[in-house]
JSON list of C-alpha atoms in Angstrom, two decimals:
[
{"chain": "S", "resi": 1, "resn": "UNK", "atom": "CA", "xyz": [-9.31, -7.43, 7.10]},
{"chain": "S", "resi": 2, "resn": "UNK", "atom": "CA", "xyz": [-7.00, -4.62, 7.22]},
{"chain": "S", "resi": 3, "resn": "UNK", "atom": "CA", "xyz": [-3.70, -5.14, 5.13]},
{"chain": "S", "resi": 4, "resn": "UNK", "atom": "CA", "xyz": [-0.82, -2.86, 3.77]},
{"chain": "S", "resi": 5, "resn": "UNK", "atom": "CA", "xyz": [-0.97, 0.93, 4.74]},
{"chain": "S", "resi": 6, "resn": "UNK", "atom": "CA", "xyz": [0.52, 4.24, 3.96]},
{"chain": "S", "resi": 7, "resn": "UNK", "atom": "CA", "xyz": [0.69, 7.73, 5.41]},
{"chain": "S", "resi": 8, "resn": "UNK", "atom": "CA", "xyz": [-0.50, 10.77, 4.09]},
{"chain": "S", "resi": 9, "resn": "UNK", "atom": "CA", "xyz": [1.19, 14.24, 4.76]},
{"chain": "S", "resi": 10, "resn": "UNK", "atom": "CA", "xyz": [-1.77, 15.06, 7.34]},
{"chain": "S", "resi": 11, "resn": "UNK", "atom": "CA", "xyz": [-1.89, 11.80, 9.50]},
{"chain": "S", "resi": 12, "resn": "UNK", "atom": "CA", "xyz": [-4.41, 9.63, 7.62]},
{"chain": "S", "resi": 13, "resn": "UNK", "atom": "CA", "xyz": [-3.92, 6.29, 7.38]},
{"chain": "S", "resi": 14, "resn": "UNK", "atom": "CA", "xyz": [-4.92, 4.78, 3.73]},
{"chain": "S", "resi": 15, "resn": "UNK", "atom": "CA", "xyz": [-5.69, 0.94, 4.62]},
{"chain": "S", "resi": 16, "resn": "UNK", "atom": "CA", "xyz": [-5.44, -1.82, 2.15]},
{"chain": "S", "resi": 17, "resn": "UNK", "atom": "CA", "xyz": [-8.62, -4.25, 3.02]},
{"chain": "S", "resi": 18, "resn": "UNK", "atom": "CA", "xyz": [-7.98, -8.05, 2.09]},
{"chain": "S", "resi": 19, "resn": "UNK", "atom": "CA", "xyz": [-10.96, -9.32, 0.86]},
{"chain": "S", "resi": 20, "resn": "UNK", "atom": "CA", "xyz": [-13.06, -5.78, 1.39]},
{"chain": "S", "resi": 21, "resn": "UNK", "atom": "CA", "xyz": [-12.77, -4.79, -2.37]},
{"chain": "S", "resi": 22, "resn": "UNK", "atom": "CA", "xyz": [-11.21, -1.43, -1.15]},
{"chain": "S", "resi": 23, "resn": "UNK", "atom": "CA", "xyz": [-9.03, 0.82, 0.52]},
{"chain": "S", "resi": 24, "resn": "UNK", "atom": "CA", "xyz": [-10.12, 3.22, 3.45]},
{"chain": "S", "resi": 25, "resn": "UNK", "atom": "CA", "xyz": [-8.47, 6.29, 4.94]},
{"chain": "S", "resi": 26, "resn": "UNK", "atom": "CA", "xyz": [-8.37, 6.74, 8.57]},
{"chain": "S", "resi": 27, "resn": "UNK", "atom": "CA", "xyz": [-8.14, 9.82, 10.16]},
{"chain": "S", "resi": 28, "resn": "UNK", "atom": "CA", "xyz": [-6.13, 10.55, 13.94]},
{"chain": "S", "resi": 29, "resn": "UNK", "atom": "CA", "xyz": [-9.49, 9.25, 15.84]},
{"chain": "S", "resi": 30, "resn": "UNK", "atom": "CA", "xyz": [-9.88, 6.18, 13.62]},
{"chain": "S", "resi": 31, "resn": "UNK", "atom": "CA", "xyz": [-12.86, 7.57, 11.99]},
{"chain": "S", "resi": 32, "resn": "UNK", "atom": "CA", "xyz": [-12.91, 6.61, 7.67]},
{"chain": "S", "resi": 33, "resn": "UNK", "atom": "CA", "xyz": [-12.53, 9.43, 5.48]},
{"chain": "S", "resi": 34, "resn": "UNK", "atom": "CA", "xyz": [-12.27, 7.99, 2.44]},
{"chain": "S", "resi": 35, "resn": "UNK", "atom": "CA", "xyz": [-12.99, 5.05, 0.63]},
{"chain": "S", "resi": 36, "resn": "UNK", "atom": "CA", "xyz": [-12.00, 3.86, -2.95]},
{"chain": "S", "resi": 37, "resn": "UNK", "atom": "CA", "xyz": [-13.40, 0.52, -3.85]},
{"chain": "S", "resi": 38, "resn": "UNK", "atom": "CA", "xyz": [-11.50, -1.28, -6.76]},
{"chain": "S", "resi": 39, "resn": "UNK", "atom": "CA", "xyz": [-12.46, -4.05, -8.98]},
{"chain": "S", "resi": 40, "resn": "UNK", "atom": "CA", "xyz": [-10.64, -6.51, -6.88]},
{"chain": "S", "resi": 41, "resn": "UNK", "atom": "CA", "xyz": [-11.40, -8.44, -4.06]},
{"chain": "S", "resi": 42, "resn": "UNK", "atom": "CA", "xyz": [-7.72, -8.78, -2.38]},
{"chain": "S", "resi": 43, "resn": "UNK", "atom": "CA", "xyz": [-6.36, -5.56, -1.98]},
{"chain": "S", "resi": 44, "resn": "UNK", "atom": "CA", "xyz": [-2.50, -6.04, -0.39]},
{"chain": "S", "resi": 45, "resn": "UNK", "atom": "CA", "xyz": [-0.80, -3.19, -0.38]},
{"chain": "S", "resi": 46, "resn": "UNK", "atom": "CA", "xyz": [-0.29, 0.59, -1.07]},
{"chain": "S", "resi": 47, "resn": "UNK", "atom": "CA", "xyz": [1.96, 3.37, -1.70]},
{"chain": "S", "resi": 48, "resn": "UNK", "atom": "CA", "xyz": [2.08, 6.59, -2.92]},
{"chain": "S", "resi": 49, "resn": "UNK", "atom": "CA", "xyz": [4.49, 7.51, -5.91]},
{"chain": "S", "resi": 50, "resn": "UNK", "atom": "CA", "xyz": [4.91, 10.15, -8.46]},
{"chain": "S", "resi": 51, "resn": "UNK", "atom": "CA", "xyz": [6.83, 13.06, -7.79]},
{"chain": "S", "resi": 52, "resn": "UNK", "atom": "CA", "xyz": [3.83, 14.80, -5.47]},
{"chain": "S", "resi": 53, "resn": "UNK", "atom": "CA", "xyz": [2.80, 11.78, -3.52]},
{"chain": "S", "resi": 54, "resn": "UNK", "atom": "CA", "xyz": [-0.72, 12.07, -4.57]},
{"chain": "S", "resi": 55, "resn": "UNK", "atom": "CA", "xyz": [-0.74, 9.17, -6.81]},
{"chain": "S", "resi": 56, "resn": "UNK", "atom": "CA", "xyz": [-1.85, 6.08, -4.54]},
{"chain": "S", "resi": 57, "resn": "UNK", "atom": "CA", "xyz": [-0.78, 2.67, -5.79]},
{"chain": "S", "resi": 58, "resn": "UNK", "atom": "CA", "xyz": [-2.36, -0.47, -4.46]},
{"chain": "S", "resi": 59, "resn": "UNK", "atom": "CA", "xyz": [-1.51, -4.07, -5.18]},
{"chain": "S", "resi": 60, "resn": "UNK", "atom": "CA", "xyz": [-4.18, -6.90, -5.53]},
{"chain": "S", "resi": 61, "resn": "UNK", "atom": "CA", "xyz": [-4.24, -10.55, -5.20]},
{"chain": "S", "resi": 62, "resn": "UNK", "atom": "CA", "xyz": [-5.87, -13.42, -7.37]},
{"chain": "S", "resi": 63, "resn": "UNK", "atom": "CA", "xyz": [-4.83, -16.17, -4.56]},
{"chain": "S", "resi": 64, "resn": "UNK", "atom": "CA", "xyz": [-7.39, -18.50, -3.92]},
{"chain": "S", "resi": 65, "resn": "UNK", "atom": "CA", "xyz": [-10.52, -17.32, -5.52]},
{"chain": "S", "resi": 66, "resn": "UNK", "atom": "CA", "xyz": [-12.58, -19.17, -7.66]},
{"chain": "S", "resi": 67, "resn": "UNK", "atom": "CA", "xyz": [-13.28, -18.63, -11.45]},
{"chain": "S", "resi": 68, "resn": "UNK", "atom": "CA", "xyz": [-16.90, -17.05, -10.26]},
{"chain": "S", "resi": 69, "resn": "UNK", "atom": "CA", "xyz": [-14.70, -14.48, -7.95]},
{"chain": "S", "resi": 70, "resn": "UNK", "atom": "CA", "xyz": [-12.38, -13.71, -10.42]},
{"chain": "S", "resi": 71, "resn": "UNK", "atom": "CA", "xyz": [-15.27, -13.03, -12.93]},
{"chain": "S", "resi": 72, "resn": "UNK", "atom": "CA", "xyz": [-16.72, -10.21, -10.64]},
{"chain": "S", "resi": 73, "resn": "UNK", "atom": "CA", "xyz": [-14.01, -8.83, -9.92]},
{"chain": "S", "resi": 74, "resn": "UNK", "atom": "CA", "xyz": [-11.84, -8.53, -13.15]},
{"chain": "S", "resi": 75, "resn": "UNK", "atom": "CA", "xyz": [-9.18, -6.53, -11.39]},
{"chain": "S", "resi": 76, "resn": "UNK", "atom": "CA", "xyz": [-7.76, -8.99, -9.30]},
{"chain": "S", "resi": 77, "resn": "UNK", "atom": "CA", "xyz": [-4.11, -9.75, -9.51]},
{"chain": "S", "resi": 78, "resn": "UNK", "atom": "CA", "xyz": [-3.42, -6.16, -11.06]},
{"chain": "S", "resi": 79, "resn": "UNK", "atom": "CA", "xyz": [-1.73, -3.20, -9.82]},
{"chain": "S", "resi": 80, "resn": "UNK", "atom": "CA", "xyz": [-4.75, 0.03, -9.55]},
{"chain": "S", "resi": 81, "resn": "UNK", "atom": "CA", "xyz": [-3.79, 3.57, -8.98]},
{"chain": "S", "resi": 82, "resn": "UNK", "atom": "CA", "xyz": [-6.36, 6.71, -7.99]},
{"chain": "S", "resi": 83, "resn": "UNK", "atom": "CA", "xyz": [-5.01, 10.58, -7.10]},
{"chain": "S", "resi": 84, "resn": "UNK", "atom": "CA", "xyz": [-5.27, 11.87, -3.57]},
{"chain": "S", "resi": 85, "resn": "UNK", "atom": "CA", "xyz": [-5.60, 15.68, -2.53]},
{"chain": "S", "resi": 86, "resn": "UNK", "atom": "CA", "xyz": [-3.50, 15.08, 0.28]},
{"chain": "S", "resi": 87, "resn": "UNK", "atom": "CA", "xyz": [0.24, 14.09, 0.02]},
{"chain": "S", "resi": 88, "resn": "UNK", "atom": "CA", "xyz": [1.32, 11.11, 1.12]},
{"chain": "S", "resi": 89, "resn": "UNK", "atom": "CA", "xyz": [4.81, 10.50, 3.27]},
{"chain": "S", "resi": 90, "resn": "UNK", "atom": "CA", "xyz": [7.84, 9.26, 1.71]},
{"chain": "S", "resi": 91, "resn": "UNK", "atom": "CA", "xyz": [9.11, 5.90, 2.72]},
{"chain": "S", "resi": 92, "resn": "UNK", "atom": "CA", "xyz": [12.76, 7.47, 2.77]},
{"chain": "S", "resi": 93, "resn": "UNK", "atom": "CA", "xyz": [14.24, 7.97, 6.25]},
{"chain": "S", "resi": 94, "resn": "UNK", "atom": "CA", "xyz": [17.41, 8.10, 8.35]},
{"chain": "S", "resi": 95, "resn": "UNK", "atom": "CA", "xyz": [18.94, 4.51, 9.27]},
{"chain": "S", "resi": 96, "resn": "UNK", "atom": "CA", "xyz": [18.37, 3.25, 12.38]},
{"chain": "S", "resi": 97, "resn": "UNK", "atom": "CA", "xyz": [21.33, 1.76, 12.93]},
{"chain": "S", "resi": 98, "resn": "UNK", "atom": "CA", "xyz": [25.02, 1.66, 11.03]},
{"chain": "S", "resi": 99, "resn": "UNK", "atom": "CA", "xyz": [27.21, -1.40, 10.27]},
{"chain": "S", "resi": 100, "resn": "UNK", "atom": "CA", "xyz": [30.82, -1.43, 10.37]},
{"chain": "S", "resi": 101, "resn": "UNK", "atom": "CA", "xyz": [32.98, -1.02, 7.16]},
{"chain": "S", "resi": 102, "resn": "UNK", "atom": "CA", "xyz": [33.87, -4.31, 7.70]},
{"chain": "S", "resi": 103, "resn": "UNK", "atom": "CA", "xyz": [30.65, -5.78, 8.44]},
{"chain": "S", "resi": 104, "resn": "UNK", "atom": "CA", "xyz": [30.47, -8.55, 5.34]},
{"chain": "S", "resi": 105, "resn": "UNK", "atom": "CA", "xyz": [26.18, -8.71, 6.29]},
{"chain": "S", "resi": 106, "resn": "UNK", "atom": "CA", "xyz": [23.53, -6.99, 7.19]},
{"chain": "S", "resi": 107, "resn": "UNK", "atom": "CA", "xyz": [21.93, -8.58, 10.75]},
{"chain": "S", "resi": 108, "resn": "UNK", "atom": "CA", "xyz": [19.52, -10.24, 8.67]},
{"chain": "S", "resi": 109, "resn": "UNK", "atom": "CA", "xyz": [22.22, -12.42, 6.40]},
{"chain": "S", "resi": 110, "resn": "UNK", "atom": "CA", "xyz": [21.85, -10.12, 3.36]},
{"chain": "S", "resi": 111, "resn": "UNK", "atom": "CA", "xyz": [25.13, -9.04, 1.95]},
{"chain": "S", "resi": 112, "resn": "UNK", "atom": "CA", "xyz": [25.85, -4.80, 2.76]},
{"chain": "S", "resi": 113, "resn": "UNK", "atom": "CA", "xyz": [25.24, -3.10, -0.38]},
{"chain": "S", "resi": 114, "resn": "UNK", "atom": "CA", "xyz": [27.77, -0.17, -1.85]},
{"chain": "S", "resi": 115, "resn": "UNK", "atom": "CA", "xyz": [27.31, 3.22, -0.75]}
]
């Protein structure tokens, strides 16, 4: 089951896969281009990081899975990390919207942070 994703710099779409061991890229036509399995069973999420963007990070989960599970696959509940040939995007971006000066919240209820 398809969980977290990221973006790389050429349109592929790295896929975390809940209980699928691994994570998949995608390209534009939905066809898989990669795949990286891990030695987890609950991959959540990913990201890419270090200053390139080819470092992919992916989160994993130890919820619910028996001691048998967690035996084969030791790397559950761990962060994992593998190097990509292709970029990925940053996550940084322009704000969608603006809040007034005097705005004591974001729309969500969080307090507006110093800029």
């Amino acid at each position: 089951m398809p969980d977290g994703i990221a973006v790389d710099a050429q349109g592929g779409l790295w896929v975390a896969l809940w209980d699928g061991g691994r994570v998949i890229r995608l390209d534009a036509t939905g066809h898989v281009t990669a795949q990286v399995s891990v030695p987890a069973l609950r991959v959540t999420s990913v990201a890419f990081g270090d200053e390139d963007l080819r470092t992919l990070y992916l989160t994993t989960a130890r919820t619910g899975l028996n001691e048998a599970t967690l035996k084969a696959y030791p790397g559950s509940g761990r962060v994992h990390f593998f190097h990509t040939d292709v970029p990925g995007l940053s996550v940084a971006g322009a704000a969608l919207f603006s809040l007034p000066d005097s705005s004591p919240a974001s729309p969500h209820g969080c307090p507006r942070r110093a800029t």
